[in-house]
Amino acid sequence: MPALPAVPDGFTARPLSADDAAAVAELIVAAEPGDDTGEYPDPDDVADEWAGWKVDLGRDGVAVTSADGALAGYATVFASANVRDSFRVSLDGRVHPAHRGRGIGGALLDWQLARGAEVHADRHPEARATLVAGVLGTQPDLERLVAARGLTAERWYRSMERPLTDLPAEQPVAGVELVPFTWDRDEEVRRTHNAAFTQHHGSSERDQESWQSLFTGQRSFRPDLSVLAMTDGAVQGYVLAYVYESDARAKGYRETVLGQIGVLPGARGRGIASATIVRALRSAADAGCARAALDVDSGNVTGALRLYEGLGFGTVRTRVSWSTSLPPVAAD
C-alpha cells in the first residue's frame, strides 16, 4: 500500500474505515449544490457501494480530516474482478466544498494513482490497466486536476431523465412476452447481460458474485419494477430498475433508475429494447414513481442515445471518463 498522502498543514490523512460511511454521505450531500450529481446517499448507500465493489477500506481508502476531526475529503480505489480489454481501476472520491482549493484533492489523486498501480500489479499484472476517474460537467476544478496529472478524456456519458407522464403507448413485439423479473431468472439475466455487453466500451464480465453484489443484490433493486423480454421461455432482453429511498427523501419524489438495459445481439432491431423500457416506465408510474432516470454512453454502439431520446428522455448532466493507461507489469 502506498504511503498516506502528504496533506496540507492542519489536516490529517488516515485509512478509511466502515465507521466513515455516515461522514462520507454527509460530505456528498453537502457538495451536491455545486457538484449536481443528483444523488443524496445515506450511510447505508455508501456502505452498500463499498461492499458491492469489495473495497478493502484499510488499503484502498483514505480519509482526510480537519483539525476538529471532521471529514474534509476521502478517496477510494476499486476494480472489477474480471478483465476484458483491460483491467479497469476506478478512482473515486470527493473534497468537502469548504476545503477545496487547498491541495487536498491533488494529494488524494496522487495517492489513488499510486495505489491503482499497486492494485494492477497485485491482481492482473499480465494485462494492460486503465485507471479511470469520472468528472462531471459541473467540476471544472477536478477536470483541471486530472488533466494536470496526465489523464486524458476517454469517454462521454449523459445522465438522462423524463417525467412519468404522457408515457409512450406500448407497442407489442411479435413473439415476445414482457414479464416482471423473478429470482429464478437471475442467473439467466446475468448471462444475457454478459452477452449483451460484450462489445460495450469499458465493460467486463460479471460473475455470479459481482452480479449480485453490484446489481440484483443491492438494497435499492426493485424486481417488481424490472422487466424481462421473453421468447419461447428464454430471456432476450431486460431492464433492471432501482429506487433510492434516500434520494426520494431529499427530492420529495420517487424516481426509478433504469440501471441496466440490454438485448441479446441476435434479437436487436425488433423493438425489444423500446418495448421493455416502456413497460418499465409504466410499471414505475403505477407504483407511484414521478420520474425515471438512466445513464448512457454517448458512443454506445447500439444507438442507445437515440432510443432514449425517442422515448422522451432528456440530458440533465454530463460526465467524462478521464483515464491513464498502464502497460503489463514485467515479470521478474
CSV table of C-alpha atoms in Angstrom, one decimal:
chain,number,residue,atom,x,y,z
A,1,MET,CA,0.0,0.0,0.0
A,2,PRO,CA,1.4,3.5,-0.9
A,3,ALA,CA,2.2,5.9,1.9
A,4,LEU,CA,-0.6,8.0,3.1
A,5,PRO,CA,-0.9,11.3,1.1
A,6,ALA,CA,1.0,14.3,2.2
A,7,VAL,CA,-1.9,16.6,3.0
A,8,PRO,CA,-1.7,20.4,3.8
A,9,ASP,CA,-0.9,21.7,7.2
A,10,GLY,CA,-3.9,21.5,9.6
A,11,PHE,CA,-5.2,18.3,8.0
A,12,THR,CA,-4.5,14.6,8.7
A,13,ALA,CA,-4.7,11.6,6.4
A,14,ARG,CA,-5.6,8.1,7.7
A,15,PRO,CA,-7.0,4.9,6.2
A,16,LEU,CA,-10.8,5.0,5.6
A,17,SER,CA,-13.0,2.8,7.7
A,18,ALA,CA,-16.5,1.5,7.7
A,19,ASP,CA,-17.3,4.0,10.5
A,20,ASP,CA,-16.7,6.8,8.0
A,21,ALA,CA,-19.8,5.9,5.9
A,22,ALA,CA,-22.0,8.5,7.6
A,23,ALA,CA,-19.5,11.2,7.3
A,24,VAL,CA,-18.9,10.4,3.6
A,25,ALA,CA,-22.6,10.5,3.0
A,26,GLU,CA,-22.8,13.9,4.7
A,27,LEU,CA,-19.9,15.2,2.6
A,28,ILE,CA,-21.5,14.1,-0.7
A,29,VAL,CA,-24.8,15.8,0.3
A,30,ALA,CA,-23.0,19.0,1.4
A,31,ALA,CA,-21.3,19.1,-2.0
A,32,GLU,CA,-24.5,18.5,-4.0
A,33,PRO,CA,-25.5,22.1,-4.6
A,34,GLY,CA,-22.3,22.6,-6.6
A,35,ASP,CA,-21.5,19.2,-7.9
A,36,ASP,CA,-25.0,18.4,-9.0
A,37,THR,CA,-24.7,14.6,-9.1
A,38,GLY,CA,-28.4,14.1,-8.5
A,39,GLU,CA,-27.5,11.8,-5.6
A,40,TYR,CA,-28.2,12.1,-1.9
A,41,PRO,CA,-26.8,8.9,-0.3
A,42,ASP,CA,-27.4,7.9,3.3
A,43,PRO,CA,-24.8,5.9,5.2
A,44,ASP,CA,-26.2,2.6,4.1
A,45,ASP,CA,-26.0,3.6,0.5
A,46,VAL,CA,-22.3,4.4,0.9
A,47,ALA,CA,-21.7,1.1,2.8
A,48,ASP,CA,-23.5,-0.8,0.1
A,49,GLU,CA,-21.3,0.7,-2.6
A,50,TRP,CA,-18.1,-0.2,-0.7
A,51,ALA,CA,-19.4,-3.7,-0.1
A,52,GLY,CA,-20.6,-4.1,-3.7
A,53,TRP,CA,-17.2,-3.2,-5.1
A,54,LYS,CA,-15.4,-5.1,-2.2
A,55,VAL,CA,-13.4,-2.1,-1.3
A,56,ASP,CA,-10.7,-3.0,1.3
A,57,LEU,CA,-11.1,0.2,3.1
A,58,GLY,CA,-7.9,-0.1,5.2
A,59,ARG,CA,-5.8,-0.5,2.0
A,60,ASP,CA,-7.9,1.0,-0.8
A,61,GLY,CA,-9.4,4.0,1.0
A,62,VAL,CA,-8.1,7.3,2.6
A,63,ALA,CA,-9.8,9.8,4.8
A,64,VAL,CA,-8.6,13.4,5.3
A,65,THR,CA,-9.7,15.1,8.4
A,66,SER,CA,-9.5,18.7,9.6
A,67,ALA,CA,-8.2,19.9,12.9
A,68,ASP,CA,-11.5,19.3,14.6
A,69,GLY,CA,-11.7,15.7,13.3
A,70,ALA,CA,-14.4,16.4,10.7
A,71,LEU,CA,-14.1,14.7,7.3
A,72,ALA,CA,-12.5,17.1,4.8
A,73,GLY,CA,-12.1,14.6,1.9
A,74,TYR,CA,-11.9,10.9,1.0
A,75,ALA,CA,-10.7,8.7,-1.8
A,76,THR,CA,-11.2,5.1,-2.8
A,77,VAL,CA,-9.7,2.8,-5.4
A,78,PHE,CA,-11.6,-0.3,-6.7
A,79,ALA,CA,-11.7,-2.6,-9.6
A,80,SER,CA,-13.8,-5.2,-11.4
A,81,ALA,CA,-12.9,-8.8,-10.7
A,82,ASN,CA,-12.6,-9.7,-14.3
A,83,VAL,CA,-10.7,-8.3,-17.3
A,84,ARG,CA,-12.0,-7.8,-20.9
A,85,ASP,CA,-10.0,-5.3,-22.9
A,86,SER,CA,-8.0,-4.0,-20.0
A,87,PHE,CA,-8.0,-4.2,-16.2
A,88,ARG,CA,-10.1,-1.1,-15.3
A,89,VAL,CA,-9.4,0.5,-11.9
A,90,SER,CA,-11.8,3.2,-10.7
A,91,LEU,CA,-10.7,6.3,-8.7
A,92,ASP,CA,-13.5,7.8,-6.7
A,93,GLY,CA,-13.5,10.5,-4.0
A,94,ARG,CA,-14.6,14.0,-3.0
A,95,VAL,CA,-13.4,17.0,-1.1
A,96,HIS,CA,-15.7,19.0,1.1
A,97,PRO,CA,-16.6,22.3,-0.6
A,98,ALA,CA,-15.3,24.2,2.4
A,99,HIS,CA,-11.9,22.8,2.0
A,100,ARG,CA,-11.4,22.9,-1.8
A,101,GLY,CA,-8.5,24.8,-3.4
A,102,ARG,CA,-6.0,23.8,-0.6
A,103,GLY,CA,-4.3,20.9,-2.3
A,104,ILE,CA,-6.3,18.1,-0.7
A,105,GLY,CA,-7.7,16.9,-4.0
A,106,GLY,CA,-4.3,16.7,-5.6
A,107,ALA,CA,-2.9,14.8,-2.7
A,108,LEU,CA,-5.7,12.3,-2.8
A,109,LEU,CA,-5.4,11.9,-6.6
A,110,ASP,CA,-1.7,11.2,-6.3
A,111,TRP,CA,-2.4,8.6,-3.7
A,112,GLN,CA,-5.1,7.0,-5.9
A,113,LEU,CA,-2.8,6.8,-8.9
A,114,ALA,CA,-0.1,5.1,-6.9
A,115,ARG,CA,-2.5,2.7,-5.2
A,116,GLY,CA,-4.1,2.0,-8.6
A,117,ALA,CA,-0.7,0.9,-10.0
A,118,GLU,CA,-0.2,-1.4,-7.0
A,119,VAL,CA,-3.7,-3.0,-7.4
A,120,HIS,CA,-2.8,-3.6,-11.1
A,121,ALA,CA,0.5,-5.2,-10.2
A,122,ASP,CA,-1.1,-7.3,-7.4
A,123,ARG,CA,-4.2,-8.6,-9.3
A,124,HIS,CA,-3.7,-8.6,-13.0
A,125,PRO,CA,0.0,-7.8,-13.8
A,126,GLU,CA,-0.3,-9.7,-17.1
A,127,ALA,CA,-2.9,-7.2,-18.5
A,128,ARG,CA,-2.9,-3.6,-19.6
A,129,ALA,CA,-4.5,-1.5,-16.9
A,130,THR,CA,-6.7,1.6,-17.3
A,131,LEU,CA,-7.0,3.9,-14.3
A,132,VAL,CA,-10.3,5.9,-14.6
A,133,ALA,CA,-11.8,8.9,-12.9
A,134,GLY,CA,-15.2,10.3,-13.6
A,135,VAL,CA,-15.6,14.1,-13.9
A,136,LEU,CA,-19.0,15.8,-14.1
A,137,GLY,CA,-19.5,18.9,-16.2
A,138,THR,CA,-20.0,20.8,-13.0
A,139,GLN,CA,-16.5,20.0,-11.8
A,140,PRO,CA,-14.0,22.2,-13.8
A,141,ASP,CA,-11.5,22.2,-11.0
A,142,LEU,CA,-11.4,18.4,-10.9
A,143,GLU,CA,-11.1,18.4,-14.7
A,144,ARG,CA,-8.0,20.6,-14.5
A,145,LEU,CA,-6.6,18.5,-11.7
A,146,VAL,CA,-6.9,15.1,-13.6
A,147,ALA,CA,-5.6,16.7,-16.8
A,148,ALA,CA,-2.5,18.1,-14.9
A,149,ARG,CA,-1.8,14.5,-13.7
A,150,GLY,CA,-1.7,13.3,-17.3
A,151,LEU,CA,-5.1,11.7,-17.6
A,152,THR,CA,-6.9,12.2,-20.8
A,153,ALA,CA,-10.6,12.4,-21.7
A,154,GLU,CA,-11.7,8.9,-22.8
A,155,ARG,CA,-15.4,8.7,-23.0
A,156,TRP,CA,-18.5,10.9,-22.6
A,157,TYR,CA,-21.7,9.9,-20.7
A,158,ARG,CA,-25.1,11.5,-20.2
A,159,SER,CA,-27.5,11.2,-17.3
A,160,MET,CA,-31.0,11.4,-18.7
A,161,GLU,CA,-34.4,11.8,-17.1
A,162,ARG,CA,-38.0,12.1,-18.0
A,163,PRO,CA,-41.3,12.6,-16.0
A,164,LEU,CA,-43.6,9.6,-15.8
A,165,THR,CA,-46.4,11.4,-17.5
A,166,ASP,CA,-47.5,11.3,-21.1
A,167,LEU,CA,-45.9,7.9,-21.5
A,168,PRO,CA,-45.5,6.3,-24.9
A,169,ALA,CA,-48.1,3.6,-25.8
A,170,GLU,CA,-46.9,0.0,-25.5
A,171,GLN,CA,-46.0,-1.5,-28.8
A,172,PRO,CA,-46.2,-5.3,-28.8
A,173,VAL,CA,-43.3,-7.2,-30.4
A,174,ALA,CA,-44.3,-10.4,-32.2
A,175,GLY,CA,-43.2,-13.5,-30.3
A,176,VAL,CA,-42.1,-11.5,-27.3
A,177,GLU,CA,-43.7,-11.6,-23.8
A,178,LEU,CA,-42.9,-8.9,-21.3
A,179,VAL,CA,-42.8,-10.2,-17.7
A,180,PRO,CA,-41.6,-8.9,-14.3
A,181,PHE,CA,-38.1,-10.0,-13.1
A,182,THR,CA,-38.3,-13.2,-10.9
A,183,TRP,CA,-35.5,-14.6,-8.9
A,184,ASP,CA,-35.5,-18.0,-10.7
A,185,ARG,CA,-34.3,-16.0,-13.8
A,186,ASP,CA,-31.5,-14.1,-12.1
A,187,GLU,CA,-28.7,-16.3,-13.4
A,188,GLU,CA,-30.1,-16.3,-16.9
A,189,VAL,CA,-30.4,-12.5,-16.8
A,190,ARG,CA,-26.7,-12.3,-15.8
A,191,ARG,CA,-25.7,-14.5,-18.7
A,192,THR,CA,-27.8,-12.3,-21.0
A,193,HIS,CA,-26.2,-9.2,-19.7
A,194,ASN,CA,-22.7,-10.5,-20.3
A,195,ALA,CA,-23.7,-11.4,-23.9
A,196,ALA,CA,-25.4,-8.1,-24.5
A,197,PHE,CA,-22.4,-6.0,-23.3
A,198,THR,CA,-19.6,-8.0,-24.9
A,199,GLN,CA,-18.6,-5.0,-27.2
A,200,HIS,CA,-19.5,-2.2,-24.9
A,201,HIS,CA,-16.7,0.2,-24.0
A,202,GLY,CA,-15.2,-0.5,-20.6
A,203,SER,CA,-17.5,-3.4,-19.7
A,204,SER,CA,-16.3,-6.6,-18.1
A,205,GLU,CA,-17.7,-10.0,-17.5
A,206,ARG,CA,-19.9,-10.2,-14.4
A,207,ASP,CA,-19.5,-13.4,-12.5
A,208,GLN,CA,-22.3,-14.5,-10.1
A,209,GLU,CA,-20.7,-12.9,-7.1
A,210,SER,CA,-20.1,-9.4,-8.7
A,211,TRP,CA,-23.5,-9.6,-10.4
A,212,GLN,CA,-25.3,-10.0,-7.1
A,213,SER,CA,-23.2,-7.6,-5.1
A,214,LEU,CA,-23.4,-4.8,-7.7
A,215,PHE,CA,-26.8,-5.3,-9.3
A,216,THR,CA,-29.6,-7.7,-8.2
A,217,GLY,CA,-28.3,-8.0,-4.6
A,218,GLN,CA,-28.5,-4.2,-4.0
A,219,ARG,CA,-30.9,-2.9,-1.3
A,220,SER,CA,-32.3,-0.5,-3.9
A,221,PHE,CA,-33.0,-3.1,-6.5
A,222,ARG,CA,-36.7,-3.4,-7.4
A,223,PRO,CA,-37.6,-6.7,-9.1
A,224,ASP,CA,-41.2,-5.7,-9.3
A,225,LEU,CA,-40.3,-2.7,-11.5
A,226,SER,CA,-37.8,-4.6,-13.6
A,227,VAL,CA,-38.9,-6.2,-16.9
A,228,LEU,CA,-37.8,-9.2,-18.9
A,229,ALA,CA,-38.5,-9.8,-22.6
A,230,MET,CA,-39.1,-13.5,-23.2
A,231,THR,CA,-39.2,-15.6,-26.3
A,232,ASP,CA,-40.1,-19.3,-26.0
A,233,GLY,CA,-39.2,-19.2,-22.3
A,234,ALA,CA,-35.8,-17.6,-22.8
A,235,VAL,CA,-34.6,-14.1,-21.9
A,236,GLN,CA,-33.9,-11.9,-24.9
A,237,GLY,CA,-33.7,-8.5,-23.1
A,238,TYR,CA,-34.1,-6.9,-19.7
A,239,VAL,CA,-34.4,-3.7,-17.8
A,240,LEU,CA,-33.3,-3.7,-14.2
A,241,ALA,CA,-34.8,-0.9,-12.0
A,242,TYR,CA,-33.7,0.7,-8.7
A,243,VAL,CA,-35.3,3.1,-6.3
A,244,TYR,CA,-33.1,5.0,-3.9
A,245,GLU,CA,-35.1,6.0,-0.9
A,246,SER,CA,-32.5,8.5,0.4
A,247,ASP,CA,-32.8,10.4,-2.9
A,248,ALA,CA,-36.6,10.3,-2.6
A,249,ARG,CA,-36.5,11.8,0.9
A,250,ALA,CA,-34.2,14.6,-0.4
A,251,LYS,CA,-36.1,15.3,-3.6
A,252,GLY,CA,-39.6,14.8,-2.4
A,253,TYR,CA,-40.5,12.2,-5.0
A,254,ARG,CA,-39.5,8.7,-6.0
A,255,GLU,CA,-37.5,8.1,-9.1
A,256,THR,CA,-37.0,4.8,-10.9
A,257,VAL,CA,-33.4,4.4,-12.1
A,258,LEU,CA,-33.1,2.1,-15.1
A,259,GLY,CA,-29.6,0.8,-14.1
A,260,GLN,CA,-29.1,-2.0,-16.6
A,261,ILE,CA,-30.7,-2.3,-20.1
A,262,GLY,CA,-29.7,-4.9,-22.6
A,263,VAL,CA,-30.9,-7.0,-25.5
A,264,LEU,CA,-29.1,-10.1,-27.0
A,265,PRO,CA,-27.2,-9.1,-30.2
A,266,GLY,CA,-29.2,-11.6,-32.2
A,267,ALA,CA,-32.5,-10.1,-31.0
A,268,ARG,CA,-31.8,-6.5,-31.8
A,269,GLY,CA,-33.6,-4.4,-34.4
A,270,ARG,CA,-37.1,-5.7,-33.4
A,271,GLY,CA,-38.1,-3.1,-31.0
A,272,ILE,CA,-37.5,-5.2,-27.9
A,273,ALA,CA,-35.5,-2.5,-26.0
A,274,SER,CA,-38.1,0.1,-26.6
A,275,ALA,CA,-41.0,-2.2,-25.6
A,276,THR,CA,-39.2,-3.3,-22.4
A,277,ILE,CA,-38.3,0.3,-21.4
A,278,VAL,CA,-41.9,1.5,-22.0
A,279,ARG,CA,-43.2,-1.4,-19.8
A,280,ALA,CA,-40.7,-0.5,-17.1
A,281,LEU,CA,-41.8,3.2,-17.2
A,282,ARG,CA,-45.4,2.3,-16.9
A,283,SER,CA,-44.8,-0.1,-14.0
A,284,ALA,CA,-42.9,2.6,-12.2
A,285,ALA,CA,-45.7,5.2,-12.8
A,286,ASP,CA,-48.2,2.7,-11.5
A,287,ALA,CA,-46.1,2.2,-8.3
A,288,GLY,CA,-46.1,5.9,-7.6
A,289,CYS,CA,-42.7,7.0,-9.1
A,290,ALA,CA,-42.7,10.5,-10.5
A,291,ARG,CA,-39.6,10.4,-12.7
A,292,ALA,CA,-37.3,7.9,-14.5
A,293,ALA,CA,-33.5,8.2,-14.9
A,294,LEU,CA,-30.7,6.4,-16.7
A,295,ASP,CA,-27.1,6.9,-17.8
A,296,VAL,CA,-25.9,6.3,-21.4
A,297,ASP,CA,-22.5,6.2,-23.0
A,298,SER,CA,-22.7,8.8,-25.8
A,299,GLY,CA,-20.7,6.4,-28.0
A,300,ASN,CA,-22.8,3.4,-27.3
A,301,VAL,CA,-22.5,1.0,-30.3
A,302,THR,CA,-26.2,0.1,-30.2
A,303,GLY,CA,-27.5,3.6,-30.7
A,304,ALA,CA,-29.0,3.8,-27.2
A,305,LEU,CA,-28.8,7.6,-27.0
A,306,ARG,CA,-31.2,7.9,-30.0
A,307,LEU,CA,-33.5,5.3,-28.5
A,308,TYR,CA,-33.7,7.1,-25.1
A,309,GLU,CA,-34.3,10.5,-26.7
A,310,GLY,CA,-37.1,9.0,-28.8
A,311,LEU,CA,-38.7,7.7,-25.6
A,312,GLY,CA,-38.8,11.2,-24.1
A,313,PHE,CA,-35.6,11.2,-22.0
A,314,GLY,CA,-33.5,14.4,-21.9
A,315,THR,CA,-30.0,15.1,-20.8
A,316,VAL,CA,-29.7,16.6,-17.3
A,317,ARG,CA,-26.0,16.3,-16.7
A,318,THR,CA,-22.8,15.1,-18.4
A,319,ARG,CA,-19.8,13.1,-17.2
A,320,VAL,CA,-16.5,12.5,-18.8
A,321,SER,CA,-14.4,9.5,-18.1
A,322,TRP,CA,-10.7,10.5,-17.8
A,323,SER,CA,-8.1,7.8,-17.8
A,324,THR,CA,-4.4,6.8,-18.0
A,325,SER,CA,-3.1,3.5,-19.2
A,326,LEU,CA,-0.5,1.3,-17.6
A,327,PRO,CA,1.3,-1.4,-19.6
A,328,PRO,CA,1.5,-5.0,-18.3
A,329,VAL,CA,3.9,-5.4,-15.4
A,330,ALA,CA,7.1,-7.1,-16.5
A,331,ALA,CA,7.8,-10.4,-14.8
A,332,ASP,CA,10.8,-10.6,-12.5
